[in-house]
One Martini backbone bead per residue (centre of mass of N, CA, C, O) as a GRO file, in nm:
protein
  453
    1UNK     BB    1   2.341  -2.221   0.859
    2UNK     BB    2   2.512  -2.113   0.587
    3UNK     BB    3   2.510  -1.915   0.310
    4UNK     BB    4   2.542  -1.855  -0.010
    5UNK     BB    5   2.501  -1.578  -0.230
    6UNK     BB    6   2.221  -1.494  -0.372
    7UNK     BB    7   2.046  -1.403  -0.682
    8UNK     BB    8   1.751  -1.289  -0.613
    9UNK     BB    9   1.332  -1.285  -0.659
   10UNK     BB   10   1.072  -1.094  -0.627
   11UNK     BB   11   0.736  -1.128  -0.674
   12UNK     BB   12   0.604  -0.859  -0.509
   13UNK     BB   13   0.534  -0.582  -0.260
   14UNK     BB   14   0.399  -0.702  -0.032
   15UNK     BB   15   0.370  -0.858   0.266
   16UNK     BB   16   0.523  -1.139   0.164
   17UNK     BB   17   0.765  -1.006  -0.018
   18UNK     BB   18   0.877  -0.820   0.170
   19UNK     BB   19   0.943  -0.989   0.416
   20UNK     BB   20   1.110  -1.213   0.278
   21UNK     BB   21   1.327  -1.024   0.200
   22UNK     BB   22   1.430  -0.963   0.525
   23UNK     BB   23   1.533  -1.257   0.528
   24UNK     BB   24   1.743  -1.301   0.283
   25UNK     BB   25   1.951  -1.082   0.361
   26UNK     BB   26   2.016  -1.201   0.627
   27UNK     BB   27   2.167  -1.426   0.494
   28UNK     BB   28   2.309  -1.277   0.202
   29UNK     BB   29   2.106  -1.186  -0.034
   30UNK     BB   30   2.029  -1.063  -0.338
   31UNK     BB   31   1.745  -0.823  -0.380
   32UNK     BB   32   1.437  -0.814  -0.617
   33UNK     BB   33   1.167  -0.639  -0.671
   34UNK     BB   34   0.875  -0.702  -0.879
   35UNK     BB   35   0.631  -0.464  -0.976
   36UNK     BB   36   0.352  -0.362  -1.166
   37UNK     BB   37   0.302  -0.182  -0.925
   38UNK     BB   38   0.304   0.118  -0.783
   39UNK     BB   39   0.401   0.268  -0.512
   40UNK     BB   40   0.235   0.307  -0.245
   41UNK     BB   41   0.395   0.564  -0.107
   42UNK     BB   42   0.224   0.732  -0.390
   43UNK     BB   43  -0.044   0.658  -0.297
   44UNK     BB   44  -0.334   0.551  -0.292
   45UNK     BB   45  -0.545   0.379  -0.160
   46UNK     BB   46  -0.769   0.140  -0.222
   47UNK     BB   47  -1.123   0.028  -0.228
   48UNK     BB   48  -1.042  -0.329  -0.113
   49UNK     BB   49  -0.983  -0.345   0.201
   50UNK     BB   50  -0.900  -0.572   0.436
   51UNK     BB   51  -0.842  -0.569   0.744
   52UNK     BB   52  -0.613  -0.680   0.964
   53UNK     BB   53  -0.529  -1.000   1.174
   54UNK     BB   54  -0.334  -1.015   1.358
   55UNK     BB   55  -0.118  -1.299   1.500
   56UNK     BB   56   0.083  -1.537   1.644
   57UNK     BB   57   0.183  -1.617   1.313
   58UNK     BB   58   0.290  -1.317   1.263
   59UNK     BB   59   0.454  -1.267   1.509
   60UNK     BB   60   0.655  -1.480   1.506
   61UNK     BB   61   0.807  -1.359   1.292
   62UNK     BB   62   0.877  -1.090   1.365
   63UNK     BB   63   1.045  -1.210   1.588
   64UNK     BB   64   1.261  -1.305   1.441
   65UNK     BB   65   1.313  -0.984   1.327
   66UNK     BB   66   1.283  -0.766   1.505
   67UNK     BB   67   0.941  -0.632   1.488
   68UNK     BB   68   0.692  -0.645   1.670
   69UNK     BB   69   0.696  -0.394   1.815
   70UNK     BB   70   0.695  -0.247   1.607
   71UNK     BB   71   0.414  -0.326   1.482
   72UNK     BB   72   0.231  -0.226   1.724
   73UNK     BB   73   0.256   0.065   1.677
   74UNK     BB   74  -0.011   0.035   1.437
   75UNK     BB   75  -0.179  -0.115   1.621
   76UNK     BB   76  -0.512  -0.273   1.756
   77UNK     BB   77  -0.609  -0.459   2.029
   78UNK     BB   78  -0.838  -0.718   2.005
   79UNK     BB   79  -1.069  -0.877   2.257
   80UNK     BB   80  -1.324  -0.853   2.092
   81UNK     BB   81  -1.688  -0.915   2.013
   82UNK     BB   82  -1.895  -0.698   1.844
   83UNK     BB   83  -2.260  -0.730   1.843
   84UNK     BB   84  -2.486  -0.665   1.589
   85UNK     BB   85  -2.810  -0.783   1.657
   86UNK     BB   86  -3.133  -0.793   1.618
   87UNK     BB   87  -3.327  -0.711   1.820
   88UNK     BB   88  -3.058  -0.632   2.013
   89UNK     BB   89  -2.806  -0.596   2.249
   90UNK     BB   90  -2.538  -0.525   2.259
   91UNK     BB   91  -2.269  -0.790   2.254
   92UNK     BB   92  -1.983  -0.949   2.409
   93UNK     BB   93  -1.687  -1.165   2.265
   94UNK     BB   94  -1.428  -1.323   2.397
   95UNK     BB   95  -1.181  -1.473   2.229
   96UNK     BB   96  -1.006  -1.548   2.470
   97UNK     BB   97  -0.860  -1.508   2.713
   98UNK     BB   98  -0.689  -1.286   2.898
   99UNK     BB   99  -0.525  -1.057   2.666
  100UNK     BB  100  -0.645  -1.182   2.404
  101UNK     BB  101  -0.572  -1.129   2.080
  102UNK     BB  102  -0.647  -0.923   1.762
  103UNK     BB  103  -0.469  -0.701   1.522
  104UNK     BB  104  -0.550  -0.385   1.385
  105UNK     BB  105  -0.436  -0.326   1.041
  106UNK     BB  106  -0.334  -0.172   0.790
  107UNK     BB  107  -0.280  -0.294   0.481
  108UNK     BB  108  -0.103  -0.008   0.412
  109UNK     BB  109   0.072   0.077   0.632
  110UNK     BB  110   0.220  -0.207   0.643
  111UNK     BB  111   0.314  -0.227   0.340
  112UNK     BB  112   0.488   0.044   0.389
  113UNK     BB  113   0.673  -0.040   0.591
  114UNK     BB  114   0.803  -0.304   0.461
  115UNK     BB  115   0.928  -0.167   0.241
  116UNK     BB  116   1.096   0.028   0.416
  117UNK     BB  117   1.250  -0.218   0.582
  118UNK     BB  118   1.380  -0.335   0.285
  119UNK     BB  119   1.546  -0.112   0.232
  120UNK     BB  120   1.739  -0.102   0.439
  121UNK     BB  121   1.869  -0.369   0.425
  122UNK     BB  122   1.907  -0.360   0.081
  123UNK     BB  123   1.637  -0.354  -0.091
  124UNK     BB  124   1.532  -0.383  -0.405
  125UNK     BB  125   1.288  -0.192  -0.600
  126UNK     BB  126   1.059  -0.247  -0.881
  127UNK     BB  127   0.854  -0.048  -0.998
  128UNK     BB  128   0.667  -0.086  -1.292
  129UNK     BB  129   0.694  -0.390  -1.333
  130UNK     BB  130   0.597  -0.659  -1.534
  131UNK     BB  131   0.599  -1.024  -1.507
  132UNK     BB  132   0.546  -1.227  -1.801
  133UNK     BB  133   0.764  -1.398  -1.772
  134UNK     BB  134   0.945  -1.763  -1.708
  135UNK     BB  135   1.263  -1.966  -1.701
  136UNK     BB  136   1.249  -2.246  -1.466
  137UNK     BB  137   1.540  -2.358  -1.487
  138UNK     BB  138   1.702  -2.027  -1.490
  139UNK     BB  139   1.536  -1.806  -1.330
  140UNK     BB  140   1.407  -1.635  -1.582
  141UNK     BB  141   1.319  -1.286  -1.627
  142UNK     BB  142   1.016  -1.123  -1.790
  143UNK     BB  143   0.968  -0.769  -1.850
  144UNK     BB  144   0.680  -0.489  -1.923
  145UNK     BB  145   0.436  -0.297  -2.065
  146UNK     BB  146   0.353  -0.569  -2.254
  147UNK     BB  147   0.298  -0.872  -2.390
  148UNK     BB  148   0.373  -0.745  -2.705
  149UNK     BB  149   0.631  -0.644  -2.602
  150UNK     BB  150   0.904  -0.560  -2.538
  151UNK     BB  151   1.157  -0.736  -2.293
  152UNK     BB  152   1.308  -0.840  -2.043
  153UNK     BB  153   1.612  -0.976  -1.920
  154UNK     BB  154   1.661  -1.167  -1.630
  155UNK     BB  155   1.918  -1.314  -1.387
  156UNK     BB  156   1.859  -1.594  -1.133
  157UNK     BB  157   1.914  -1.835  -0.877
  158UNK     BB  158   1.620  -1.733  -0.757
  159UNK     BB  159   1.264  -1.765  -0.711
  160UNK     BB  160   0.979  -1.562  -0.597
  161UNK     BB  161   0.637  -1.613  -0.572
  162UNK     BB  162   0.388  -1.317  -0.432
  163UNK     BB  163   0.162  -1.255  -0.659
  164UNK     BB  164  -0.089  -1.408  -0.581
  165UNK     BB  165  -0.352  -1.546  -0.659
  166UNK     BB  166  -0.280  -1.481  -1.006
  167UNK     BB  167   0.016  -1.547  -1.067
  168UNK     BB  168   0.279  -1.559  -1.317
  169UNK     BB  169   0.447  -1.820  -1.214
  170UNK     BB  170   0.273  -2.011  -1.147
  171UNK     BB  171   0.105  -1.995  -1.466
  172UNK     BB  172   0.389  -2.163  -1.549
  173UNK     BB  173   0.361  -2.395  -1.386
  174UNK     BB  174   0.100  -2.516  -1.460
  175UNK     BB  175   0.172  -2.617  -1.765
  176UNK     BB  176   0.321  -2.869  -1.624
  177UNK     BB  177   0.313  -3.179  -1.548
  178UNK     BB  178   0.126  -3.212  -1.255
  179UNK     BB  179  -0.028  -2.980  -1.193
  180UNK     BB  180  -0.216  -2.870  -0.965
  181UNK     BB  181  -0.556  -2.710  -0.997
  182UNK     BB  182  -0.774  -2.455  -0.813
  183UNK     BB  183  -1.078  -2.260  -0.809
  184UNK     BB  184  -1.300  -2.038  -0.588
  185UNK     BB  185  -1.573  -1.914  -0.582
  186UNK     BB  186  -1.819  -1.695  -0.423
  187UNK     BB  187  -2.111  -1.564  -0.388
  188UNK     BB  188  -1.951  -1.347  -0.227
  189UNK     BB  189  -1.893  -1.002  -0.183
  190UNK     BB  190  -1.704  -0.693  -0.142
  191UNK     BB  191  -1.706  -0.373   0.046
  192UNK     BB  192  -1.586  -0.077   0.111
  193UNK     BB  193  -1.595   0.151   0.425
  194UNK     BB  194  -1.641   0.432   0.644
  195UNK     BB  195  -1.579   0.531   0.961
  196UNK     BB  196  -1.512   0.797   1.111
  197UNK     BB  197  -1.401   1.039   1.324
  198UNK     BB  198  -1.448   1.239   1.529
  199UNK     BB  199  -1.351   1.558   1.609
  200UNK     BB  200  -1.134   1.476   1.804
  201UNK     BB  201  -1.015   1.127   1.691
  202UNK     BB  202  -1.209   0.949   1.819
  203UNK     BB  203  -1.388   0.668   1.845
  204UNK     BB  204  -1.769   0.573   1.782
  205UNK     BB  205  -1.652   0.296   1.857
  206UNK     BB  206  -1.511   0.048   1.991
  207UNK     BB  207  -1.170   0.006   1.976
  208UNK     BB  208  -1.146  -0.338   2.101
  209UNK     BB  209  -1.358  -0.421   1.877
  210UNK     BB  210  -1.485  -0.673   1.665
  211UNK     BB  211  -1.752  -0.527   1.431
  212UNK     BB  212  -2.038  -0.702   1.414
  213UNK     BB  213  -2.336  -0.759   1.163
  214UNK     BB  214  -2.543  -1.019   1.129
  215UNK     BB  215  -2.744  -1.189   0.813
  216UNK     BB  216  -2.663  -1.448   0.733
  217UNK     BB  217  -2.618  -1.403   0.449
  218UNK     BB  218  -2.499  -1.136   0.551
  219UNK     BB  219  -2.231  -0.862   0.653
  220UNK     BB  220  -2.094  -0.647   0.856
  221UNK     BB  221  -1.790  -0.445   0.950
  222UNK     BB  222  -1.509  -0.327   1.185
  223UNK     BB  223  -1.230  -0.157   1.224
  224UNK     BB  224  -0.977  -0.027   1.333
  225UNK     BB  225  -0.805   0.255   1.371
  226UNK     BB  226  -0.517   0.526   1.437
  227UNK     BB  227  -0.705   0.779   1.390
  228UNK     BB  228  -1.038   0.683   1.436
  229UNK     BB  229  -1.139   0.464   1.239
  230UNK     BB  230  -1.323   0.268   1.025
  231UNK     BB  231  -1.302  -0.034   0.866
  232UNK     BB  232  -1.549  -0.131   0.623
  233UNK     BB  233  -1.722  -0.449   0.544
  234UNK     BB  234  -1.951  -0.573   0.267
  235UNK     BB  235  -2.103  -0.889   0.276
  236UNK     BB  236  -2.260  -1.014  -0.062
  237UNK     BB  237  -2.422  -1.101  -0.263
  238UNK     BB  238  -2.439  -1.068  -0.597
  239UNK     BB  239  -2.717  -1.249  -0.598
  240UNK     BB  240  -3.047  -1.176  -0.546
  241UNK     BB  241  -3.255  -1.039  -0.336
  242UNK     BB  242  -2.969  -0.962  -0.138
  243UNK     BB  243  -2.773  -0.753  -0.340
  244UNK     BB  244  -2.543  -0.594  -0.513
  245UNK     BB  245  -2.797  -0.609  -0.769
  246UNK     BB  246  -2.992  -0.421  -0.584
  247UNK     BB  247  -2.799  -0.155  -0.549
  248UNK     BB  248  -2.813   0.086  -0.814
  249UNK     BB  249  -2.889   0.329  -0.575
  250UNK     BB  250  -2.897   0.568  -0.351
  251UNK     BB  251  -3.156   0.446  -0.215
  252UNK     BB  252  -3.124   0.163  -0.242
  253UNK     BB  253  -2.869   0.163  -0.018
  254UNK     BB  254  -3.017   0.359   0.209
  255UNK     BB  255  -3.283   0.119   0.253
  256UNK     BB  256  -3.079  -0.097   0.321
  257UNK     BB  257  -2.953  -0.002   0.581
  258UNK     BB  258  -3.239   0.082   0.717
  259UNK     BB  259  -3.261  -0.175   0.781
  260UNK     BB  260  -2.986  -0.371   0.846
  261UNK     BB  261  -2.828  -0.077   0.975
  262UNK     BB  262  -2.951   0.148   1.201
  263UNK     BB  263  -2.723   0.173   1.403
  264UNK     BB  264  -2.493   0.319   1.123
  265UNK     BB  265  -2.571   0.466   0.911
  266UNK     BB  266  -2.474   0.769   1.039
  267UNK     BB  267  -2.151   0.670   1.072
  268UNK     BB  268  -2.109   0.646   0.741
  269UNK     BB  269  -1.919   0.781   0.521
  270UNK     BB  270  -1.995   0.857   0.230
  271UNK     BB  271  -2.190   0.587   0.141
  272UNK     BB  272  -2.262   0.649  -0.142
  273UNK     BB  273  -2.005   0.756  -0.263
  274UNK     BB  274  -1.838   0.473  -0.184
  275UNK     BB  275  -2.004   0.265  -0.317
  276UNK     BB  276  -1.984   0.373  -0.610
  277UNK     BB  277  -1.687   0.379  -0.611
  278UNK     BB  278  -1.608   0.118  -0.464
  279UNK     BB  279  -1.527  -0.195  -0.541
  280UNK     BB  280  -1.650  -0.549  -0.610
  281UNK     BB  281  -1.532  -0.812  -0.482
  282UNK     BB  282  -1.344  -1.101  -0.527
  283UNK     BB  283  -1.336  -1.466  -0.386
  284UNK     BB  284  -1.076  -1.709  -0.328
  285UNK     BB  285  -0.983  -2.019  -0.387
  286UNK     BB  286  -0.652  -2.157  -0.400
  287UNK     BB  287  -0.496  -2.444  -0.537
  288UNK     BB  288  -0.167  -2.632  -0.508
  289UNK     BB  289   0.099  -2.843  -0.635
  290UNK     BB  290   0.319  -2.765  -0.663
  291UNK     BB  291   0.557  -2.497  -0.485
  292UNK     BB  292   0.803  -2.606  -0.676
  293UNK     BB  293   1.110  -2.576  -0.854
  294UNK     BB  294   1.320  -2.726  -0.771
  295UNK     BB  295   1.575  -2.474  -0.692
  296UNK     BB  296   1.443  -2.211  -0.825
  297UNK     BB  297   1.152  -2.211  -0.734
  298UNK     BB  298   0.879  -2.015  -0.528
  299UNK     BB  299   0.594  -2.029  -0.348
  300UNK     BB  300   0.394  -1.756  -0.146
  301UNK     BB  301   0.107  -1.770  -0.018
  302UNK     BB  302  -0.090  -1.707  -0.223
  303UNK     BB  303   0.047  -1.812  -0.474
  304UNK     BB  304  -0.015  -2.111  -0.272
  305UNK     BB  305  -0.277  -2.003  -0.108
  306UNK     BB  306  -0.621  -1.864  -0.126
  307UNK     BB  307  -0.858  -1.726   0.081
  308UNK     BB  308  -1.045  -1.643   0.272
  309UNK     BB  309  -1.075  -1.391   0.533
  310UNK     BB  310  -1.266  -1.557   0.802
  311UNK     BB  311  -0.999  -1.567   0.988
  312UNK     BB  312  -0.739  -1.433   0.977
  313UNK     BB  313  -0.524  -1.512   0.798
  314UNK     BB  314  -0.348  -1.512   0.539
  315UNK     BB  315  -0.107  -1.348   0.644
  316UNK     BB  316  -0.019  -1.555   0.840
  317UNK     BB  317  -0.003  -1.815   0.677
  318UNK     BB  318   0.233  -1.649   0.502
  319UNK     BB  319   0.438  -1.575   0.739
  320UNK     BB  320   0.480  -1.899   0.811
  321UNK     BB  321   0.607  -1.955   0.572
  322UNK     BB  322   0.840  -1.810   0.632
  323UNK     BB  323   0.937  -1.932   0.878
  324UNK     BB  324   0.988  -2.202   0.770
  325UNK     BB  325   1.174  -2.134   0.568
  326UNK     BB  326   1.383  -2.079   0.774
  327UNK     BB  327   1.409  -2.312   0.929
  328UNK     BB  328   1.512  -2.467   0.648
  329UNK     BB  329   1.774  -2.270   0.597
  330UNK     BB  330   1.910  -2.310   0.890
  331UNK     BB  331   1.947  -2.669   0.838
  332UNK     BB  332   2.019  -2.667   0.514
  333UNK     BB  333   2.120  -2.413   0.390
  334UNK     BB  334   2.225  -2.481   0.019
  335UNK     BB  335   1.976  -2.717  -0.012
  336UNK     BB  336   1.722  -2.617  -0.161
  337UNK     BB  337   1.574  -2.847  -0.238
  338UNK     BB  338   1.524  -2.963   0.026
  339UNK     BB  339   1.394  -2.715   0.140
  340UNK     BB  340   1.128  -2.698  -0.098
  341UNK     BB  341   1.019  -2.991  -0.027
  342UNK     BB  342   0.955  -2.963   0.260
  343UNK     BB  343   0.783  -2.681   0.251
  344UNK     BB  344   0.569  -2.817   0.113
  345UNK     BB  345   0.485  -3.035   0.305
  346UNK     BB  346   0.426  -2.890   0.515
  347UNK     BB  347   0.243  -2.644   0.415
  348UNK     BB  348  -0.001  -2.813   0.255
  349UNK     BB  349  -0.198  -2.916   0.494
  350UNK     BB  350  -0.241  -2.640   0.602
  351UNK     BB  351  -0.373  -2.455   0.372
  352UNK     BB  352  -0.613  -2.644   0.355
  353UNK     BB  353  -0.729  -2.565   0.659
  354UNK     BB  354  -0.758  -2.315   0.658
  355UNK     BB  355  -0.956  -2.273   0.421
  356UNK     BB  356  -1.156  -2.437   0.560
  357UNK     BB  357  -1.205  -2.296   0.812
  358UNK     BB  358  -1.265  -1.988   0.641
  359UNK     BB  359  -1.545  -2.064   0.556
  360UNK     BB  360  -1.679  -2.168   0.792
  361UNK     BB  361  -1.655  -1.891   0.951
  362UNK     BB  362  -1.839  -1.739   0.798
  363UNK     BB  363  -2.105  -1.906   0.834
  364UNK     BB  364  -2.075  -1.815   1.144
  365UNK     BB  365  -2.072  -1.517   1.138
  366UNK     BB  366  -2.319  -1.476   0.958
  367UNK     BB  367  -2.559  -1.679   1.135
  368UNK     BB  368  -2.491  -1.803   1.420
  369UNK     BB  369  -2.387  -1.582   1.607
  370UNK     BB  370  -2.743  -1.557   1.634
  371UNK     BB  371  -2.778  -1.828   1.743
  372UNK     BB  372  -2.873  -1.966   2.048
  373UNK     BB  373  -2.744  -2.258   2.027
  374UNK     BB  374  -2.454  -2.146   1.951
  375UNK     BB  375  -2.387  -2.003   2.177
  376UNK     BB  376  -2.452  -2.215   2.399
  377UNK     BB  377  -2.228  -2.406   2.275
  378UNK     BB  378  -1.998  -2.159   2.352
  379UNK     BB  379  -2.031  -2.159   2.673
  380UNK     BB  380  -1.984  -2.436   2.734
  381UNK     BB  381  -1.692  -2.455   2.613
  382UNK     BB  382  -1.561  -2.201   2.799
  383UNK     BB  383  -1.646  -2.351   3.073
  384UNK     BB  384  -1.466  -2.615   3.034
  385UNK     BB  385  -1.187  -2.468   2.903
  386UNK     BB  386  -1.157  -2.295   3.218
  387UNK     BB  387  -1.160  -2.587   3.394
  388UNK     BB  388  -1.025  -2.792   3.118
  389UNK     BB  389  -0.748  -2.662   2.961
  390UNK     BB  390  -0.596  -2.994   2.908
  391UNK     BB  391  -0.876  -3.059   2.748
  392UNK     BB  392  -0.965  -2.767   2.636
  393UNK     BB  393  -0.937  -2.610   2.274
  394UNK     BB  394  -1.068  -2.369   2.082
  395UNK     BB  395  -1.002  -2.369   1.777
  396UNK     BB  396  -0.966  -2.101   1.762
  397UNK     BB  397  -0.732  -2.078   1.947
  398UNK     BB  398  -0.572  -2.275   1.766
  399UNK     BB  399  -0.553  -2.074   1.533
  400UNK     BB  400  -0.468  -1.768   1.678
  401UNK     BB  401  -0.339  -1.892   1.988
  402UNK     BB  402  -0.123  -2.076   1.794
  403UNK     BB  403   0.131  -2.306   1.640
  404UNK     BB  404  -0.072  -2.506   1.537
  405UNK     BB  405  -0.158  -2.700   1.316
  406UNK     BB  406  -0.406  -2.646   1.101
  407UNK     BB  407  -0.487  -2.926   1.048
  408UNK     BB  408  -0.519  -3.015   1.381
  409UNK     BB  409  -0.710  -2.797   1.444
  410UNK     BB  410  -0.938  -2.940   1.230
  411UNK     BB  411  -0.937  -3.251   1.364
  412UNK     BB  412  -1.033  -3.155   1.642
  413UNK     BB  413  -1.293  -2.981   1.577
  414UNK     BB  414  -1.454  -3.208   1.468
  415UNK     BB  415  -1.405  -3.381   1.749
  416UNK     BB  416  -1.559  -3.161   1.914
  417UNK     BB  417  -1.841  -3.131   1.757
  418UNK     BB  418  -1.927  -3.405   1.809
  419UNK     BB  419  -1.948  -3.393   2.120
  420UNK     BB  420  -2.157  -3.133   2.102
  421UNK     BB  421  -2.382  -3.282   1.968
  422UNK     BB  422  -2.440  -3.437   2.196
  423UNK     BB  423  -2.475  -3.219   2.438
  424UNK     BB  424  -2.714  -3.076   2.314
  425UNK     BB  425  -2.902  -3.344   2.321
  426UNK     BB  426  -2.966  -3.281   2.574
  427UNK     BB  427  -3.200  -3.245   2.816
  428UNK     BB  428  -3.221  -2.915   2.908
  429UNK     BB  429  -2.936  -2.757   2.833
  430UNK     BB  430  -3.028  -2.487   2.907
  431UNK     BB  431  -3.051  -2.561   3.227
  432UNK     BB  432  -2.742  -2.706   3.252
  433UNK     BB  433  -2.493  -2.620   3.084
  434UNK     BB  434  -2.346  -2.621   3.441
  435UNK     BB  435  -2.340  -2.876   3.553
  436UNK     BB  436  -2.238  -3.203   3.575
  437UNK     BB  437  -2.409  -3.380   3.437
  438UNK     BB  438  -2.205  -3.198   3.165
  439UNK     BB  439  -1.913  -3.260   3.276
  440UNK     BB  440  -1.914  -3.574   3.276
  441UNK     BB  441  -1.970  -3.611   2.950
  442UNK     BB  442  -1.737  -3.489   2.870
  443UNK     BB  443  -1.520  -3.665   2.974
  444UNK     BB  444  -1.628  -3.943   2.884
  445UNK     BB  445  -1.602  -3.844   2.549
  446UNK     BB  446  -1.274  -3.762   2.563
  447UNK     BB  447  -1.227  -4.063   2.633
  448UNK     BB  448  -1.332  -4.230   2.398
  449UNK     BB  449  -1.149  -4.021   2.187
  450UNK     BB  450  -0.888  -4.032   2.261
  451UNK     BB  451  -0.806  -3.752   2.380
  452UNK     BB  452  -0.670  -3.402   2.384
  453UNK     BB  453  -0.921  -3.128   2.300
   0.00000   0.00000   0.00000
């Protein structure tokens, strides 16, 4: 169904309001992005990025707009987490079946493409113009230099806020009755650093895993780059004995590392230089209601459920945002209203699953992954279904590689999680974890919950 030509805003030049400007062009609507902050291909970019890990469901979206393949050619598919666990030999954990991946992207490279072909379509960027305040019934919004300072004013007939977690149109949202609004920080912050590339510009590490170091309360990581570079990330308590707080030192930097991570210590380029350059951040889940107001308004992204990072899955859900969205414009034409009323509804249970989700996922990646039992759990997992792939699917699989809403996902990993814990209390399942004897019970287990998991 075709749309009238709207005057649309975006505020926001990130990765959620870029990609949604060029879905709106496409219906043939006139937009204008405005940022705060200045043009990202004029500048370094900060060290406080945490690399992207595309997955199906930002493939589905940039496939809707024939960019997928461009996109991939900036990627790197990782099939396997590489365990870096104390006092074991390295090895790897395949992520779902043969040939599935998820993608280390730059979130600055990404950034600028995705910039780079909103201006091709046809997209104005406005950027160092800062949006502070909107007139939500008029969809007027006003930019200025200071908050205290003189204001422009432009009138829009549709505004988009992708402004992120702190939004100010949110911010506008908020004050109005009966908004919804919860914000929760965890107690760990996180550091980039870099290992760099080998002097031919080959990677130091496996280029094709995400390689992980666990220990129980915090955690480093490592992802590729194309130049052969790996972004890492330390996530880290800001307090406690092992903490952001206690490494206030050059000295103290290089003795936490040489303690729990002597084994990449080596590899990582001007360590304590890039420790106290780069800044540490602090991570939030966000969650709010409603995500629209009448035809005039809509939340897209962080800016109306930001999450932890540890599903990789933020920018995913952020893009599925536009493909849904792109779906009710397509069905509804011209009626906005029924359009963003639809879209947050489809989308506010599934944006809460992801959140709980990507904390558990947390949890599991810095403690469990290193634990005995909790590999037995997903060897057992693994083993039941390559054997019964109709009937069970790996909670992560159904996150990562399939566009089943993130609600049922979560609905059935619960449920499926039940059943594990039955199947773990089996006397001596470490020496039968593959016998008939835990294949006939698992099978028991979900005729039991009435359901195909």
């Amino acid at each position: 169904m075709t749309q009238t030509s709207k005057n649309i805003a975006i505020t926001g030049s990130g990765l959620i309001g870029s990609l949604l400007a060029i879905f709106l062009r496409r219906h043939g609507h006139k937009i204008t992005v405005f940022d705060r902050r200045p043009d990202i291909r004029t500048i370094k970019f900060s060290g406080r990025s945490i690399n992207l890990a595309m997955s199906n469901r930002g493939w589905n979206t940039l496939r809707q707009v024939g960019l997928e393949e461009e996109i991939k050619e900036i990627a790197i598919p990782l099939y396997r987490r590489a365990m870096h666990v104390e006092d074991k030999p390295l090895y790897f954990q395949n992520y779902g079946k043969e040939d599935e991946a998820i993608w280390s992207i730059s979130r600055g490279l990404l950034n600028k493409r995705m910039i780079e072909l909103s201006e091709a379509e046809g997209v104005e960027f406005r950027f160092n113009e800062k949006v502070w305040d909107i007139d939500l019934p008029k969809a007027q919004i006003f930019t200025g230099t200071s908050e205290k300072g003189a204001w422009k004013e432009y009138d829009f007939d549709i505004v988009f806020g992708c402004d992120g977690a702190f939004s100010r149109i949110r911010h506008k949202m908020q004050r109005r009755s009966r908004f919804d609004y919860s914000q929760d920080f965890i107690d760990v912050g996180y550091k980039e650093l870099t290992i760099p590339a080998n002097a031919d510009g080959s990677h130091k590490l496996d280029k094709n895993s995400f390689h992980i170091w666990p220990r129980e309360t915090f955690m480093f990581i490592a992802m590729p780059n194309l130049d052969g570079s790996f972004t890492c990330t330390l996530f880290l308590p800001f307090e406690g004995d092992v903490s952001f707080q206690k490494l206030g030192t050059k000295k103290e930097v290089i003795d936490f590392f040489e303690s729990y991570f002597p084994d990449v210590i080596e590899d990582i380029g001007n360590l304590t230089d890039d420790f106290f350059k780069n800044p540490t951040s602090a991570m939030v889940t966000m969650k709010c209601f409603p995500w629209t107001y009448w035809d005039k308004v809509a939340l897209v992204g962080d800016s109306a459920h930001a999450i932890v990072p540890f599903y990789g899955q933020g920018m995913n859900a952020g893009f599925e945002d536009i493909f849904v969205l792109n779906q009710l414009i397509s069905e509804h034409g011209d009626e906005w209203e029924t359009i963003f009323d639809n879209y947050q509804r489809i989308r506010k249970p599934n944006a809460d699953a992801i959140a709980e989700l990507s904390y558990r996922n947390f949890v599991e990646m810095s403690s469990k992954t290193a634990d005995p039992k909790f590999l037995l759990q997903k060897k057992i997992e693994k083993h039941f279904a390559q054997k019964h792939p109709d009937k069970w699917i790996p909670v992560y699989s159904r996150v990562t590689f399939s566009d089943q809403p993130y609600s049922e996902a979560l609905a059935i990993g619960d449920k499926q999680e039940k059943i594990m814990q039955e199947i773990m209390a089996i006397p001596d399942i470490n020496l039968k974890w593959d016998s008939d004897e835990v294949e006939k019970r698992l099978l028991e287990l979900i005729v039991k919950n009435n359901t195909k998991i």
